Amino acid sequence: MTFDPFTIIMLAVLAVLIFFMFRNSRKRQADARELQSKVQPGAKVMTNFGVFGTILSIDEDENQVQLETSPGTVLTVHRQTVARVVEPKADVVEETAAVEGAPEFGERVADSGTDATTGDASDETPDTKKSDD
């Protein structure tokens, strides 16, 4: 039985697709394990439907989480609805290098045709549109 090149290429593509499917599955499982290890009472979390809150308690038997969204408001949600743990962002100081000669935001810059001190136009003729007559 001989294989033509097209069949060999198709089998190779199929093998590559199966490889990436297994790799993606393992990555998702690792991410889920990492998330579940971070989900502990006191953690700030976001649910699948966009509600932010702090975990008060976790019921392992019922797969429920007591989530405090605001002081005095406690929601009971399924444990799998916790989408991610919200970690406080470090204060990132953005240092922007000022370009030499570039104006700062909001700084007025004189046009090339105006005097920088007075703002007056340097030419004597007014800017009027000539008619097409």
mmCIF file of C-alpha atoms in Angstrom:
data_model
loop_
_atom_site.group_PDB
_atom_site.id
_atom_site.type_symbol
_atom_site.label_atom_id
_atom_site.label_comp_id
_atom_site.label_asym_id
_atom_site.label_seq_id
_atom_site.Cartn_x
_atom_site.Cartn_y
_atom_site.Cartn_z
ATOM 1 C CA MET A 1 0.000 0.000 0.000
ATOM 2 C CA THR A 2 1.521 3.299 -1.069
ATOM 3 C CA PHE A 3 0.691 6.695 0.385
ATOM 4 C CA ASP A 4 0.540 9.677 -1.865
ATOM 5 C CA PRO A 5 2.003 13.008 -0.571
ATOM 6 C CA PHE A 6 -1.448 14.507 0.045
ATOM 7 C CA THR A 7 -2.380 11.701 2.457
ATOM 8 C CA ILE A 8 0.900 12.052 4.331
ATOM 9 C CA ILE A 9 0.399 15.826 4.674
ATOM 10 C CA MET A 10 -3.174 15.359 5.914
ATOM 11 C CA LEU A 11 -2.045 12.817 8.543
ATOM 12 C CA ALA A 12 0.714 15.191 9.693
ATOM 13 C CA VAL A 13 -1.779 18.062 10.037
ATOM 14 C CA LEU A 14 -4.128 15.812 11.997
ATOM 15 C CA ALA A 15 -1.285 14.795 14.336
ATOM 16 C CA VAL A 16 -0.356 18.452 14.928
ATOM 17 C CA LEU A 17 -3.986 19.356 15.696
ATOM 18 C CA ILE A 18 -4.286 16.520 18.210
ATOM 19 C CA PHE A 19 -1.015 17.610 19.849
ATOM 20 C CA PHE A 20 -2.263 21.197 20.280
ATOM 21 C CA MET A 21 -5.625 19.990 21.638
ATOM 22 C CA PHE A 22 -3.916 17.996 24.405
ATOM 23 C CA ARG A 23 -1.524 20.861 25.155
ATOM 24 C CA ASN A 24 -4.370 23.391 25.430
ATOM 25 C CA SER A 25 -6.352 21.038 27.666
ATOM 26 C CA ARG A 26 -3.426 20.611 30.064
ATOM 27 C CA LYS A 27 -2.884 24.364 30.163
ATOM 28 C CA ARG A 28 -6.544 24.975 31.041
ATOM 29 C CA GLN A 29 -6.413 22.357 33.783
ATOM 30 C CA ALA A 30 -3.285 23.954 35.262
ATOM 31 C CA ASP A 31 -4.949 27.393 35.205
ATOM 32 C CA ALA A 32 -8.047 25.971 36.935
ATOM 33 C CA ARG A 33 -5.901 24.347 39.649
ATOM 34 C CA GLU A 34 -4.028 27.615 40.190
ATOM 35 C CA LEU A 35 -7.306 29.558 40.479
ATOM 36 C CA GLN A 36 -8.760 27.090 42.988
ATOM 37 C CA SER A 37 -5.630 27.352 45.120
ATOM 38 C CA LYS A 38 -6.011 31.153 45.227
ATOM 39 C CA VAL A 39 -9.734 31.028 46.101
ATOM 40 C CA GLN A 40 -9.647 31.311 49.888
ATOM 41 C CA PRO A 41 -11.627 33.305 52.436
ATOM 42 C CA GLY A 42 -10.521 36.932 52.379
ATOM 43 C CA ALA A 43 -9.574 36.948 48.698
ATOM 44 C CA LYS A 44 -11.030 39.614 46.429
ATOM 45 C CA VAL A 45 -12.596 37.940 43.401
ATOM 46 C CA MET A 46 -14.639 38.601 40.269
ATOM 47 C CA THR A 47 -17.431 36.265 39.201
ATOM 48 C CA ASN A 48 -18.325 35.185 35.659
ATOM 49 C CA PHE A 49 -21.133 37.745 35.584
ATOM 50 C CA GLY A 50 -18.878 40.660 36.614
ATOM 51 C CA VAL A 51 -19.658 41.009 40.323
ATOM 52 C CA PHE A 52 -16.663 41.926 42.476
ATOM 53 C CA GLY A 53 -16.513 40.928 46.113
ATOM 54 C CA THR A 54 -14.601 39.389 48.979
ATOM 55 C CA ILE A 55 -14.946 35.718 49.877
ATOM 56 C CA LEU A 56 -16.284 35.243 53.399
ATOM 57 C CA SER A 57 -16.538 31.436 53.463
ATOM 58 C CA ILE A 58 -16.399 28.419 51.182
ATOM 59 C CA ASP A 59 -18.689 25.402 51.582
ATOM 60 C CA GLU A 60 -16.823 22.444 50.012
ATOM 61 C CA ASP A 61 -19.760 20.015 50.349
ATOM 62 C CA GLU A 62 -22.295 22.264 48.598
ATOM 63 C CA ASN A 63 -19.767 23.988 46.265
ATOM 64 C CA GLN A 64 -21.013 27.381 47.446
ATOM 65 C CA VAL A 65 -19.154 30.581 48.197
ATOM 66 C CA GLN A 66 -20.356 33.361 50.495
ATOM 67 C CA LEU A 67 -19.358 36.570 48.688
ATOM 68 C CA GLU A 68 -19.569 40.015 50.297
ATOM 69 C CA THR A 69 -20.110 42.569 47.532
ATOM 70 C CA SER A 70 -20.611 45.616 49.765
ATOM 71 C CA PRO A 71 -20.708 46.009 53.548
ATOM 72 C CA GLY A 72 -23.733 44.059 54.733
ATOM 73 C CA THR A 73 -24.558 42.491 51.340
ATOM 74 C CA VAL A 74 -23.663 38.817 51.115
ATOM 75 C CA LEU A 75 -24.310 36.710 48.010
ATOM 76 C CA THR A 76 -24.264 32.930 47.862
ATOM 77 C CA VAL A 77 -22.886 31.772 44.509
ATOM 78 C CA HIS A 78 -21.655 28.493 43.081
ATOM 79 C CA ARG A 79 -17.925 27.996 43.450
ATOM 80 C CA GLN A 80 -17.384 27.659 39.684
ATOM 81 C CA THR A 81 -18.749 31.151 39.042
ATOM 82 C CA VAL A 82 -15.613 32.651 40.568
ATOM 83 C CA ALA A 83 -13.758 33.634 37.409
ATOM 84 C CA ARG A 84 -10.571 35.146 38.805
ATOM 85 C CA VAL A 85 -8.868 36.450 41.889
ATOM 86 C CA VAL A 86 -8.351 40.209 41.749
ATOM 87 C CA GLU A 87 -4.883 41.061 42.943
ATOM 88 C CA PRO A 88 -4.101 44.634 43.928
ATOM 89 C CA LYS A 89 -2.034 46.343 41.292
ATOM 90 C CA ALA A 90 1.265 47.819 42.349
ATOM 91 C CA ASP A 91 1.526 51.543 41.905
ATOM 92 C CA VAL A 92 3.113 51.736 38.515
ATOM 93 C CA VAL A 93 4.932 54.960 37.897
ATOM 94 C CA GLU A 94 4.834 55.757 34.243
ATOM 95 C CA GLU A 95 7.871 57.676 33.259
ATOM 96 C CA THR A 96 7.362 59.365 29.956
ATOM 97 C CA ALA A 97 10.400 60.732 28.266
ATOM 98 C CA ALA A 98 9.637 64.188 26.972
ATOM 99 C CA VAL A 99 10.635 64.638 23.364
ATOM 100 C CA GLU A 100 12.986 67.578 22.941
ATOM 101 C CA GLY A 101 10.976 70.510 21.624
ATOM 102 C CA ALA A 102 7.619 68.748 21.928
ATOM 103 C CA PRO A 103 4.988 70.630 23.933
ATOM 104 C CA GLU A 104 3.433 69.214 27.087
ATOM 105 C CA PHE A 105 -0.233 68.255 27.011
ATOM 106 C CA GLY A 106 -2.334 71.426 27.070
ATOM 107 C CA GLU A 107 0.621 73.741 26.409
ATOM 108 C CA ARG A 108 -0.045 76.421 23.816
ATOM 109 C CA VAL A 109 2.344 76.489 20.924
ATOM 110 C CA ALA A 110 2.712 79.436 18.579
ATOM 111 C CA ASP A 111 2.180 78.690 14.887
ATOM 112 C CA SER A 112 5.035 79.378 12.502
ATOM 113 C CA GLY A 113 3.152 82.396 11.111
ATOM 114 C CA THR A 114 2.480 84.046 14.486
ATOM 115 C CA ASP A 115 4.668 85.939 16.894
ATOM 116 C CA ALA A 116 5.279 83.792 19.984
ATOM 117 C CA THR A 117 5.058 86.725 22.409
ATOM 118 C CA THR A 118 1.929 88.467 21.160
ATOM 119 C CA GLY A 119 0.199 85.804 19.114
ATOM 120 C CA ASP A 120 -0.275 88.266 16.237
ATOM 121 C CA ALA A 121 0.076 87.130 12.665
ATOM 122 C CA SER A 122 3.283 88.299 11.033
ATOM 123 C CA ASP A 123 1.783 89.045 7.629
ATOM 124 C CA GLU A 124 -0.221 92.158 6.987
ATOM 125 C CA THR A 125 -2.963 90.712 4.777
ATOM 126 C CA PRO A 126 -6.079 89.258 6.348
ATOM 127 C CA ASP A 127 -7.048 85.646 5.635
ATOM 128 C CA THR A 128 -9.989 86.042 3.269
ATOM 129 C CA LYS A 129 -11.309 83.643 0.694
ATOM 130 C CA LYS A 130 -11.251 84.857 -2.859
ATOM 131 C CA SER A 131 -14.428 84.303 -4.807
ATOM 132 C CA ASP A 132 -14.433 82.053 -7.822
ATOM 133 C CA ASP A 133 -15.929 84.810 -10.107
#
